[in-house]
Short mmCIF file of C-alpha atoms and ligand atoms in Angstrom, two decimals:
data_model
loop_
_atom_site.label_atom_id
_atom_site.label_comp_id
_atom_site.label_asym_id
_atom_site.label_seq_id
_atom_site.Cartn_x
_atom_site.Cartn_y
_atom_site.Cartn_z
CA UNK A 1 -14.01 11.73 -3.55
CA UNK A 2 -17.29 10.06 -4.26
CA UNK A 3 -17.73 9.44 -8.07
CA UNK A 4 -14.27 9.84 -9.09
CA UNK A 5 -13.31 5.74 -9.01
CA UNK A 6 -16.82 4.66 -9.35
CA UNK A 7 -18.55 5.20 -6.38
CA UNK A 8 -21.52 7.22 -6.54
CA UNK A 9 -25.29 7.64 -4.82
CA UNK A 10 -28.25 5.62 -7.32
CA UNK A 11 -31.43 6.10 -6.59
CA UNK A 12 -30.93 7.94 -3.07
CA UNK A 13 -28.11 5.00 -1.96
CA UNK A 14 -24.49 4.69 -2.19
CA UNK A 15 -22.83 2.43 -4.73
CA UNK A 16 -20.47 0.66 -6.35
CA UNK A 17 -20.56 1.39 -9.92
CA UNK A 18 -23.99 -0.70 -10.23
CA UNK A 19 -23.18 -2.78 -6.85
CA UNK A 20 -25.41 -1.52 -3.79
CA UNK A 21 -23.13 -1.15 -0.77
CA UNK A 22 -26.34 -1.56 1.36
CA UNK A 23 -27.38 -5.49 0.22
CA UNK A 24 -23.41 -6.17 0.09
CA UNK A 25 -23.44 -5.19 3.55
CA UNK A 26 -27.05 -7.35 4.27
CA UNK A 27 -25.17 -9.95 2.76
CA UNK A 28 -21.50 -10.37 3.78
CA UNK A 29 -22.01 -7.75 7.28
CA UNK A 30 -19.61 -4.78 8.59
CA UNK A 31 -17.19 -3.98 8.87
CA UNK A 32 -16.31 -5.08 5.16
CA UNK A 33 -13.42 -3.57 2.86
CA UNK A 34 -14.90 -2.95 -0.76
CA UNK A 35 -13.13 -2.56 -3.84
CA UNK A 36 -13.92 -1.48 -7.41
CA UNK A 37 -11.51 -3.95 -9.46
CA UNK A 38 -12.67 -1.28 -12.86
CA UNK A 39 -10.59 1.36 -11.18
CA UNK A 40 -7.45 -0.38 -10.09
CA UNK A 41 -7.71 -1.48 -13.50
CA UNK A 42 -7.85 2.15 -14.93
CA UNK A 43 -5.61 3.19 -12.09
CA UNK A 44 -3.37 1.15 -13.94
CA UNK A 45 -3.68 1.63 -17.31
CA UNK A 46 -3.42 5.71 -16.63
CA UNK A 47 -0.20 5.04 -14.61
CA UNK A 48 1.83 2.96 -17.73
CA UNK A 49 0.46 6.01 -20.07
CA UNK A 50 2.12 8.73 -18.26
CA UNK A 51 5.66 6.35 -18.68
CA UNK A 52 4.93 6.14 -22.35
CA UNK A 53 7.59 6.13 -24.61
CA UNK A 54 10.55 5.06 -21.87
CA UNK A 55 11.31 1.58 -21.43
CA UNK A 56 8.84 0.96 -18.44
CA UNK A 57 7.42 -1.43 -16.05
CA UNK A 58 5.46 -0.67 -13.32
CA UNK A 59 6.02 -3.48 -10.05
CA UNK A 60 2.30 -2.86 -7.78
CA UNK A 61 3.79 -2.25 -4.33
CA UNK A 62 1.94 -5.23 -2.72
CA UNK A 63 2.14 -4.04 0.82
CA UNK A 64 -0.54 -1.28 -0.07
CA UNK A 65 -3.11 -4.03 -0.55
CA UNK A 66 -2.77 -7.37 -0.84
CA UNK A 67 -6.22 -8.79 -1.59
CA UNK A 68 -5.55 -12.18 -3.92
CA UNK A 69 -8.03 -11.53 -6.33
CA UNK A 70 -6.85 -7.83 -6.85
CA UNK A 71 -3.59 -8.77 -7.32
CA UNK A 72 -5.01 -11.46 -9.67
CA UNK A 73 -6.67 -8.58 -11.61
CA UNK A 74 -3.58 -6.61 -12.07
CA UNK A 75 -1.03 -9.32 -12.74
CA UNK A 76 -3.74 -10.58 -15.84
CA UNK A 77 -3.61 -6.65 -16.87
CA UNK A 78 0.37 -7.39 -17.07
CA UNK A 79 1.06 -5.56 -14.19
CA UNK A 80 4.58 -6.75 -11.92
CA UNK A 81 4.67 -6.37 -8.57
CA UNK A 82 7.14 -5.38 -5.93
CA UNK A 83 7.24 -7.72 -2.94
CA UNK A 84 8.43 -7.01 0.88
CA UNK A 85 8.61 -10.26 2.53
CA UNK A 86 8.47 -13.67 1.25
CA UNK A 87 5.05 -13.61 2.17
CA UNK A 88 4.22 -11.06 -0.46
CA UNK A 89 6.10 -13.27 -2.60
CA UNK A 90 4.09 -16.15 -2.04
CA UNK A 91 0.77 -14.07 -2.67
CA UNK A 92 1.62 -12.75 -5.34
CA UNK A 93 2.44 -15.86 -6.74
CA UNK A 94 -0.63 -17.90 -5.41
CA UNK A 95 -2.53 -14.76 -7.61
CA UNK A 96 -0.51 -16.30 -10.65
CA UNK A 97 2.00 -13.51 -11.04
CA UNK A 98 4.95 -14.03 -13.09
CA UNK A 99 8.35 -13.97 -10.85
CA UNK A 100 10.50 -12.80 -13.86
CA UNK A 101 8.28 -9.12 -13.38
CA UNK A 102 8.92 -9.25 -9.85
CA UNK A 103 10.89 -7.02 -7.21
CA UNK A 104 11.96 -7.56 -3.72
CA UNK A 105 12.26 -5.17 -1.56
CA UNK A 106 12.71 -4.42 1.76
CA UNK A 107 15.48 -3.13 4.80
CA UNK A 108 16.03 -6.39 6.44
CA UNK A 109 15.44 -9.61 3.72
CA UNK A 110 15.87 -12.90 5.96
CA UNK A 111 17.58 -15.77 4.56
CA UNK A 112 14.56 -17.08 4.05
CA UNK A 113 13.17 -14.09 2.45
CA UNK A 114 16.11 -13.98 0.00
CA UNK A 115 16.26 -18.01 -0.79
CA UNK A 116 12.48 -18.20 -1.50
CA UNK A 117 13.22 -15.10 -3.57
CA UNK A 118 15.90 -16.99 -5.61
CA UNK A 119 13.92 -20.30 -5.90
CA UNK A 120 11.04 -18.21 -6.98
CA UNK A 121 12.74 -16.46 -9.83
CA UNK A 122 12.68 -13.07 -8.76
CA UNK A 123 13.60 -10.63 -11.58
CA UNK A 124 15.37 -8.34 -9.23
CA UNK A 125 16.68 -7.56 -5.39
CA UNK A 126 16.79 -3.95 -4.05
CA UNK A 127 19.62 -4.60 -1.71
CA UNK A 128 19.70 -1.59 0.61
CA UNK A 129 23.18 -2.40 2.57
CA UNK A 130 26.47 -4.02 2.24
CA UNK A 131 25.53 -6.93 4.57
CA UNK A 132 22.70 -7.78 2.55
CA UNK A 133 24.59 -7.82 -0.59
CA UNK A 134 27.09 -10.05 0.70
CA UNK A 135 23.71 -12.38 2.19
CA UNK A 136 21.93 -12.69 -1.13
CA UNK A 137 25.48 -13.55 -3.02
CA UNK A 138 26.43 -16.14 -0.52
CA UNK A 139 22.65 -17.72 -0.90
CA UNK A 140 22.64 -17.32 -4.73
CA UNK A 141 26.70 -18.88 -4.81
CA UNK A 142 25.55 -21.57 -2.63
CA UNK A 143 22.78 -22.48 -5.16
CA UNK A 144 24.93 -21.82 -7.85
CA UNK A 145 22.89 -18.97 -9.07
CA UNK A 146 23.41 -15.35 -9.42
CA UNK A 147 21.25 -12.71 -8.18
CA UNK A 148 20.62 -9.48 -10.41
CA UNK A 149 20.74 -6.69 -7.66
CA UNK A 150 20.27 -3.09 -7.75
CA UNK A 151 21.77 -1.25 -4.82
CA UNK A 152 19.00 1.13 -3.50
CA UNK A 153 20.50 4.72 -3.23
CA UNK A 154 19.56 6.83 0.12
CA UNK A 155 19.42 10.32 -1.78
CA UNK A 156 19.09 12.63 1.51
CA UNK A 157 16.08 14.22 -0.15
CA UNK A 158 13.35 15.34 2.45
CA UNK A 159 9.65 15.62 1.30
CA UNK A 160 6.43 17.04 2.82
CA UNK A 161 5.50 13.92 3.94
CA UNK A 162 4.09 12.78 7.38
CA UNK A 163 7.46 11.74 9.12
CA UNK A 164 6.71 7.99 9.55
CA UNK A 165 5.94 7.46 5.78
CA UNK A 166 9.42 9.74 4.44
CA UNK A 167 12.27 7.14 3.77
CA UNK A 168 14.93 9.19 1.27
CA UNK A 169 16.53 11.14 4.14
CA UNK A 170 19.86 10.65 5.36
CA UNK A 171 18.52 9.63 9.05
CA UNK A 172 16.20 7.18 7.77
CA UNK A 173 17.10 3.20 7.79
CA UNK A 174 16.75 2.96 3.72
CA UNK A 175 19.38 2.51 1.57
CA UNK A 176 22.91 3.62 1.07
CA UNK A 177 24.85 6.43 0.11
CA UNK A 178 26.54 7.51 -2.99
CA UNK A 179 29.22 7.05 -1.66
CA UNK A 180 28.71 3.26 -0.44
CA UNK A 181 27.19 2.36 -3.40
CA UNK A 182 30.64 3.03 -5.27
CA UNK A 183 32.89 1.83 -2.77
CA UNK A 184 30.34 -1.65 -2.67
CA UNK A 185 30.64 -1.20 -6.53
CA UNK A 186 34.22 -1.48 -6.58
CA UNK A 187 34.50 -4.51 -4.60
CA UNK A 188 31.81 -6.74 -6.37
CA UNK A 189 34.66 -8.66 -7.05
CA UNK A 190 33.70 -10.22 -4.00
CA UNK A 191 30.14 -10.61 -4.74
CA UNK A 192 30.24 -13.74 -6.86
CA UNK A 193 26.54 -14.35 -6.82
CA UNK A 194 25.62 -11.03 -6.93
CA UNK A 195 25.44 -8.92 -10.30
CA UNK A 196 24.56 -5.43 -9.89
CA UNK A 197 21.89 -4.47 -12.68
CA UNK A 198 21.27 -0.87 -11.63
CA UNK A 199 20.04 1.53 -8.57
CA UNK A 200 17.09 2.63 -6.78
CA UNK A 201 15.35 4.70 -4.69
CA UNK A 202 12.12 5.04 -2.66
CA UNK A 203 11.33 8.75 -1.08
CA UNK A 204 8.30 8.29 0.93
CA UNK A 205 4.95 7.72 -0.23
CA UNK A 206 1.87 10.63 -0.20
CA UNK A 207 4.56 12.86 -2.34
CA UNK A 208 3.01 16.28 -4.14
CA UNK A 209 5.71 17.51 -5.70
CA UNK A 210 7.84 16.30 -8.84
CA UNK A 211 11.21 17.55 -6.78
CA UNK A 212 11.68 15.44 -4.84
CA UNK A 213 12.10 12.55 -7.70
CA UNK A 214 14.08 15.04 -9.83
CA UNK A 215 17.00 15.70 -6.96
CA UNK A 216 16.80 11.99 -6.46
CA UNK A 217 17.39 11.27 -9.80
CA UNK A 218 19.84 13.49 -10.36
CA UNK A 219 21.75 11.81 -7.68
CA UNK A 220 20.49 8.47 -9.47
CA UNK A 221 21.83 9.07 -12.48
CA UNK A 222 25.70 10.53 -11.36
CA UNK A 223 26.42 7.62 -9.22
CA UNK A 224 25.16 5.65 -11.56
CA UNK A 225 27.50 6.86 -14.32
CA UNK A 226 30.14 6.24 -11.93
CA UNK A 227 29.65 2.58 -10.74
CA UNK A 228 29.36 1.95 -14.51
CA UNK A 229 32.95 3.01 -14.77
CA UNK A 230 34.12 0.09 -12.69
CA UNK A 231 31.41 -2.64 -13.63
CA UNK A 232 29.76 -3.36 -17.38
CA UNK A 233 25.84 -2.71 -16.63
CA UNK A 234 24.94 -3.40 -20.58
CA UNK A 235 21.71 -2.87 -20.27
CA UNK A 236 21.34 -0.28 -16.84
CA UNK A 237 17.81 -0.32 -14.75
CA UNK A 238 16.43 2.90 -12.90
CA UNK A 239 13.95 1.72 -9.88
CA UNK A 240 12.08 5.26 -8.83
CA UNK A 241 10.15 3.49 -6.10
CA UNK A 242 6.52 4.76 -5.51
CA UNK A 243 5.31 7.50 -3.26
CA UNK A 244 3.30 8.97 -5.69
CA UNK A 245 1.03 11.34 -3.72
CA UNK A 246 -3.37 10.49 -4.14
CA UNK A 247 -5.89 13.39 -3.17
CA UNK A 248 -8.57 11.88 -0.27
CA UNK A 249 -10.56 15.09 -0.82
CA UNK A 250 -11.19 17.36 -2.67
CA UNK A 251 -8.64 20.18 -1.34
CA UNK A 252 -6.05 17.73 -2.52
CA UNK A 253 -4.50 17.37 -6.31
CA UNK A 254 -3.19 13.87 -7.25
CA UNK A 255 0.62 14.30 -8.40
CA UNK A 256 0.96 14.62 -12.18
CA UNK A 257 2.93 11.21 -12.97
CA UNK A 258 3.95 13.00 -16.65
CA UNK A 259 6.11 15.59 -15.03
CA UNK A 260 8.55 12.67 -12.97
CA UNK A 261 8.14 10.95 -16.37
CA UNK A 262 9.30 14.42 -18.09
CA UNK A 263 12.46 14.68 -15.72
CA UNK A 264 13.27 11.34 -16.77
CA UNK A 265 13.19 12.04 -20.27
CA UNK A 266 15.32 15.45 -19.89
CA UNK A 267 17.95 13.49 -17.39
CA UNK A 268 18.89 10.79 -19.50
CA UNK A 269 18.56 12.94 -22.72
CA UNK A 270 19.10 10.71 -25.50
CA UNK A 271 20.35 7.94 -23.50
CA UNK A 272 17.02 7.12 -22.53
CA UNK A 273 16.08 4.06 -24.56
CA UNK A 274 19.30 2.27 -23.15
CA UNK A 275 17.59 1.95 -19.59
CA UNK A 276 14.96 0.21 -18.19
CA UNK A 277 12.71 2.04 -15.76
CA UNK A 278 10.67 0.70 -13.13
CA UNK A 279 8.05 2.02 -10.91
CA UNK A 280 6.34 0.61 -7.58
CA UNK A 281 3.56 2.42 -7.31
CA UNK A 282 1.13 1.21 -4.43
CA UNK A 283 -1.32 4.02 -3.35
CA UNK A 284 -1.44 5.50 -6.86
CA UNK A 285 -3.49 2.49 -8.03
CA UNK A 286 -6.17 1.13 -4.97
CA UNK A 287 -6.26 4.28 -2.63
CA UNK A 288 -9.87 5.58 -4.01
CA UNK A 289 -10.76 2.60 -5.12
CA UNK A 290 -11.81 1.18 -2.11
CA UNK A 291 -14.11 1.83 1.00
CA UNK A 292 -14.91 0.49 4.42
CA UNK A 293 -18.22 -0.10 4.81
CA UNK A 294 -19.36 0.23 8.24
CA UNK A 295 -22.71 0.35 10.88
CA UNK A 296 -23.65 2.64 13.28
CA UNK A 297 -23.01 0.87 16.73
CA UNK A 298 -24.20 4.09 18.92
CA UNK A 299 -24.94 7.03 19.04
CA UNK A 300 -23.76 8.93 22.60
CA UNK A 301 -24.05 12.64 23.29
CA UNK A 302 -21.35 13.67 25.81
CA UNK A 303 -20.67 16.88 27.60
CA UNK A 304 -19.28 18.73 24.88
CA UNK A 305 -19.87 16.42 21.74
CA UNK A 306 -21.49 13.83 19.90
CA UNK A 307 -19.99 10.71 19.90
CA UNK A 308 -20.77 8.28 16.65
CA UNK A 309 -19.22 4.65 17.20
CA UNK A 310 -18.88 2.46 14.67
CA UNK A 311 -18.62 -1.46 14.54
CA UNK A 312 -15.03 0.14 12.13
CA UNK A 313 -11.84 0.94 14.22
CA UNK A 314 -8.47 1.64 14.45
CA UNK A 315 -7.19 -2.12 13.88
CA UNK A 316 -9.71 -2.09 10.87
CA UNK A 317 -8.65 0.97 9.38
CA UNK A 318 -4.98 2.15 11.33
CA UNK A 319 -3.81 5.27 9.28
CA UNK A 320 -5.92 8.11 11.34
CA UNK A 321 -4.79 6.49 14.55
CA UNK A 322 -1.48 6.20 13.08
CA UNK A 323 -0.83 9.16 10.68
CA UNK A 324 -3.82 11.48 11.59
CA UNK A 325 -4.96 10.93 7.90
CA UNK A 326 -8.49 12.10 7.08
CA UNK A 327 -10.87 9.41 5.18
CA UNK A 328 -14.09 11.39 4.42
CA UNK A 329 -17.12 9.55 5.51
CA UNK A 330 -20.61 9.01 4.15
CA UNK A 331 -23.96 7.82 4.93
CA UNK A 332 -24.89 4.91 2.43
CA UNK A 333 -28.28 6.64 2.42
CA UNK A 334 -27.87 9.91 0.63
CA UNK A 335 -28.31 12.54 2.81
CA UNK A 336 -31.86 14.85 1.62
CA UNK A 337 -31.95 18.71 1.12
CA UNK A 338 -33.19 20.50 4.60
CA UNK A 339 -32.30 17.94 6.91
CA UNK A 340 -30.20 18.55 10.05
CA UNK A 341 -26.63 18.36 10.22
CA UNK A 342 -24.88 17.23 13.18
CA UNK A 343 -20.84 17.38 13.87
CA UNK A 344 -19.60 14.40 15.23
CA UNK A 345 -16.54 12.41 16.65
CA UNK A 346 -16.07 9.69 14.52
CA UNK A 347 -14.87 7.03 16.30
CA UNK A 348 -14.45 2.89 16.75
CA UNK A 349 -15.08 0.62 19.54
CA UNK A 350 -11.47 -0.12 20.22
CA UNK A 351 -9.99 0.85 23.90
CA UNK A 352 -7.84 3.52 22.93
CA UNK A 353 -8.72 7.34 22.77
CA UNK A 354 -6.47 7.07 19.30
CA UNK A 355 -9.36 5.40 17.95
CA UNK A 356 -11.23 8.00 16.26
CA UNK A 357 -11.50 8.55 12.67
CA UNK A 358 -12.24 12.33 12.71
CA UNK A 359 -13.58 15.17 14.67
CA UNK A 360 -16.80 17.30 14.58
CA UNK A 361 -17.57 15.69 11.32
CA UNK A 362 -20.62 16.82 9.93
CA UNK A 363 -23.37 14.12 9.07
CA UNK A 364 -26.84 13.66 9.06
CA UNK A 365 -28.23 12.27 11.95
CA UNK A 366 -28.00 8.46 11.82
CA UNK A 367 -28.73 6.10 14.26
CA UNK A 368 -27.94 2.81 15.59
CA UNK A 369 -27.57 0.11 12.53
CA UNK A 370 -26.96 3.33 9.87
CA UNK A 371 -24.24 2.55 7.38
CA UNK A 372 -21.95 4.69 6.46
CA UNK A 373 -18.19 4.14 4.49
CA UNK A 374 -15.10 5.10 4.88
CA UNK A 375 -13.71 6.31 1.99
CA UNK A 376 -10.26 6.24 -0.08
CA UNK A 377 -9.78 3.13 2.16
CA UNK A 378 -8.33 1.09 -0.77
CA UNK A 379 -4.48 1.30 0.37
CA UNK A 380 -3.04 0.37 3.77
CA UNK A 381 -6.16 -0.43 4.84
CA UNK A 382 -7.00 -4.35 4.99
CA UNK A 383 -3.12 -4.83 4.83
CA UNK A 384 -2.27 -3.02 7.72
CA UNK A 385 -5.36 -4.29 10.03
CA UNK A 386 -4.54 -6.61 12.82
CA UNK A 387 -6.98 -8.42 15.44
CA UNK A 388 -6.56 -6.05 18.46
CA UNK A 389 -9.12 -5.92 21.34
CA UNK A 390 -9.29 -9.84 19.70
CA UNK A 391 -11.88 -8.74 17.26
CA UNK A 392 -11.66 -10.70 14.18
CA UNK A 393 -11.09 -9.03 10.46
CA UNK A 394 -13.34 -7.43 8.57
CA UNK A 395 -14.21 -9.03 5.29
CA UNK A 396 -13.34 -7.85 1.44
CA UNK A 397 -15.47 -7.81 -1.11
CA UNK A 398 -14.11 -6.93 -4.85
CA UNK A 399 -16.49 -5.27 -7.07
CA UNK A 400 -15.91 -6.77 -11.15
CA UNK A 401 -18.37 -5.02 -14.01
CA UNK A 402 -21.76 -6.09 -12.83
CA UNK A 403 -20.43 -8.38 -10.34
CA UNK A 404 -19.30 -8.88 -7.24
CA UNK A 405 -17.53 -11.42 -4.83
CA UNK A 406 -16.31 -11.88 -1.34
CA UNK A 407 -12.37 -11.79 -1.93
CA UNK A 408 -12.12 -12.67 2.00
CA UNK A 409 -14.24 -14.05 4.78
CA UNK A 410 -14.83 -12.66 7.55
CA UNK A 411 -12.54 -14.09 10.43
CA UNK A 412 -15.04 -16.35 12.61
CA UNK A 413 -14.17 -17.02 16.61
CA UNK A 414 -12.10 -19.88 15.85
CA UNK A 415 -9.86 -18.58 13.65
CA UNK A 416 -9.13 -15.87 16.41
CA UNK A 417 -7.54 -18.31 17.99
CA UNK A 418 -5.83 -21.01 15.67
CA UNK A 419 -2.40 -22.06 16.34
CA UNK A 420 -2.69 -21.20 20.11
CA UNK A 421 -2.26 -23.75 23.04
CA UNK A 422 -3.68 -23.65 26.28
CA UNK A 423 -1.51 -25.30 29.42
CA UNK A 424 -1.19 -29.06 29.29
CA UNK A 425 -0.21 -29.66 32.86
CA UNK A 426 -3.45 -30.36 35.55
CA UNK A 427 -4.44 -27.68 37.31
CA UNK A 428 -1.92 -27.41 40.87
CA UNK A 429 -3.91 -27.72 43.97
CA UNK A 430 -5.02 -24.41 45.98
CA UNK A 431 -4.06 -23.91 49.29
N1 LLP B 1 8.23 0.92 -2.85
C1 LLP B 1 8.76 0.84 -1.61
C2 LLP B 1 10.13 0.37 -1.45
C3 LLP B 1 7.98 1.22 -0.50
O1 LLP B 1 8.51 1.14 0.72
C4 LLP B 1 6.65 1.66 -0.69
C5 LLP B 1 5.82 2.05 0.45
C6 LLP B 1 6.14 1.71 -2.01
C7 LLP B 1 6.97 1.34 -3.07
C8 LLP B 1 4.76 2.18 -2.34
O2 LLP B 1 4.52 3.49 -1.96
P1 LLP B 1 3.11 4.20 -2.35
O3 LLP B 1 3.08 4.31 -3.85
O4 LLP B 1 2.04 3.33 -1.86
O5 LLP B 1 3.15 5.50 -1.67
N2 LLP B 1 1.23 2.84 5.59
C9 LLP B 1 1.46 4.17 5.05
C10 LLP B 1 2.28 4.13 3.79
C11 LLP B 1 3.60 3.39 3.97
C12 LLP B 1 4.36 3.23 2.69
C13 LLP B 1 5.48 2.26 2.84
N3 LLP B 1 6.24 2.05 1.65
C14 LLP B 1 0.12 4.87 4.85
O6 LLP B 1 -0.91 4.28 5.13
O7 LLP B 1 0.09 6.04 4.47
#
């Protein structure tokens, strides 16, 4: 995966297009996120070409990585951006995004989530059940506004998927049926802040196959017809979610966006200029684009294996705990011809035996204060890190032309523990 989104060994050492990860790591330390802000770019630009020719937008699914000046990046490329919590929303918009290019998604919108939603301007709610419909018309009514929805559509489509990341299926949480959708259609009447623009779906995310989106459309596009015989949708928008599956190595082939955009085109026929189609791709865009740089802690043989712990773990980087995804990993020195190879288990300094990145992983043999990165890191990394074992995050660093920048600090000590109190009262006596 090296190369592909600009990452590449110079002169014996790993970097990032002309960036050296080794000073950014002597200057910022480990473990620290970096991202090439060329790719996204590209990663961008390749994903509106494949919708060529259809009314399109694509909405950046902000949960896969919400780094300010990325989203900065893509919002002055024109990209929109979907948004799962008001604090997405509030990102997005600190990064200067424009609200009327914005979606909001999400099983369980708050009141709060909804109303900064509505003050904000959102373009568009995907309301996902009947009691959230009914929520965002009685905040819109109240503020004498009305909310364009569409109703997001559970398809009961299965993909190959890890379970935890599949959402189209009829036991999972998301969205409605066909059938609710059109009995929720029929009584809009009793929606008055709420007017229903189109539907939507989201099937999972790390999707192969083209299949999938086709059943779900085809589904989509029926129920569609139908609700449109009880309401006037003049001018009808299709929201196919994201999902769109990204190969982390090289046995893996990144899903061909033109053939979902193809079974658009052949769906709708020659209806298809009359709809607006939107897209939320997250991984698509920042998955290879970014790596986690990280240092050799130690290196400790054990009975059977070679351990290699890094200053990294599993609340830096969660998905191989998680999802027993496979990042390939590194040195930042390139490894020379002839030298010895040795298999190790990859793993952080967290207390958990879940912490391990991979096993019998073949490397050269580093030692103590090596670097080495974690690669295709760019999505669901930083966003899904937390502070566990109290160790603080790891810094981001974004990667412009000849330039770079620290998007993020490091957390220091303090902020490990701002906002908390410690008891008031004097200590009681001991017996
Ligand atoms: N739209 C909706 C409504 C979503 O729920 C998601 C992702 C996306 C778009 C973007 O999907 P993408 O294009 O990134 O596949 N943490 C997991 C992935 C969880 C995805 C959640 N929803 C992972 O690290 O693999």
């Amino acid at each position: 995966m090296i190369d592909a989104d600009g990452f590449s060994y110079r002169d014996g050492m790993l970097h990032c297009g002309t960036i050296s990860l080794t000073e950014i790591a002597a200057r910022v330390g480990t473990p620290t996120y970096v991202y090439n802000l060329d790719s996204v770019v590209q990663r961008y630009r390749e994903h509106v070409t494949a919708f060529e020719g259809l009314r399109h937008h694509a909405c950046f699914a902000v949960k896969a990585n919400s780094s300010l000046p990325l989203l900065q990046m893509l919002a002055r490329h024109g990209a929109g951006f979907d948004v799962n919590s008001r604090g997405e929303l509030h990102r997005v918009l600190r990064a200067g995004a424009d609200p009327a290019r914005m979606t909001m998604t999400g099983v369980g919108k708050s009141h709060a989530d909804i109303t900064d939603g509505l003050d904000a301007g959102v373009a568009l709610f995907n309301a996902e059940s009947a009691s959230e419909c009914r929520l965002i018309s009685d905040i819109a009514a109240e503020k004498q506004m009305t909310a364009d929805v569409l109703l997001r559509l559970n398809p009961d489509v299965g993909t190959d998927t890890h379970p935890h990341i599949s959402t189209g299926e009829s036991s999972h949480k998301f969205g409605m049926t066909a059938g609710d959708i059109r009995s929720l259609a029929a009584q809009s009447a009793w929606l008055p802040g709420v007017r229903i623009r189109g539907l939507s779906f989201h099937l999972g995310s790390q999707i192969f196959s083209p299949e999938p989106y086709r059943e779900a459309l085809l589904l989509l596009i029926t129920t569609l017809d139908d609700i449109c015989g009880t309401l006037d949708i003049p001018d009808p928008v299709i929201d196919i979610g994201g999902g769109f599956g990204v190969a982390y190595n090289d046995e893996e082939q990144t899903l061909d966006l033109g053939l979902i955009a193809e079974s658009i085109r052949s769906l709708l026929g020659s209806r298809a200029a009359n709809f607006t189609i939107l897209t939320e791709p997250g991984r698509s865009l920042v998955a290879n684009a970014g790596v986690l740089v990280t240092a050799v802690e130690h290196e400790k043989p054990a009975r059977d294996r070679i351990f290699l712990i890094l200053d990294a773990g599993m609340n830096d980087l969660l998905r191989p705990a998680l999802y027993a995804a496979q990042h390939d990993i590194v040195p930042l020195r390139e490894p020379e011809g002839g030298q010895t190879t040795v298999f190790y288990d990859v793993v952080g300094p967290v207390c958990e035996s879940a912490d391990t990145f991979a096993r019998r992983y073949p490397l050269p043999q580093l030692r103590r204060g090596d670097l080495v990165a974690l690669l295709s890191a760019g999505a669901y990394g930083t966003s899904m890190s937390s502070t566990y074992n109290s160790r603080p995050l790891a810094a981001e660093v974004l990667v412009h032309g000849n330039a770079w920048m620290i998007g993020r600090e490091r957390q220091q000590m303090e902020d490990l523990f701002r906002g908390e109190h410690l008891l008031t009262e004097p200590e009681a006596p001991r017996d």
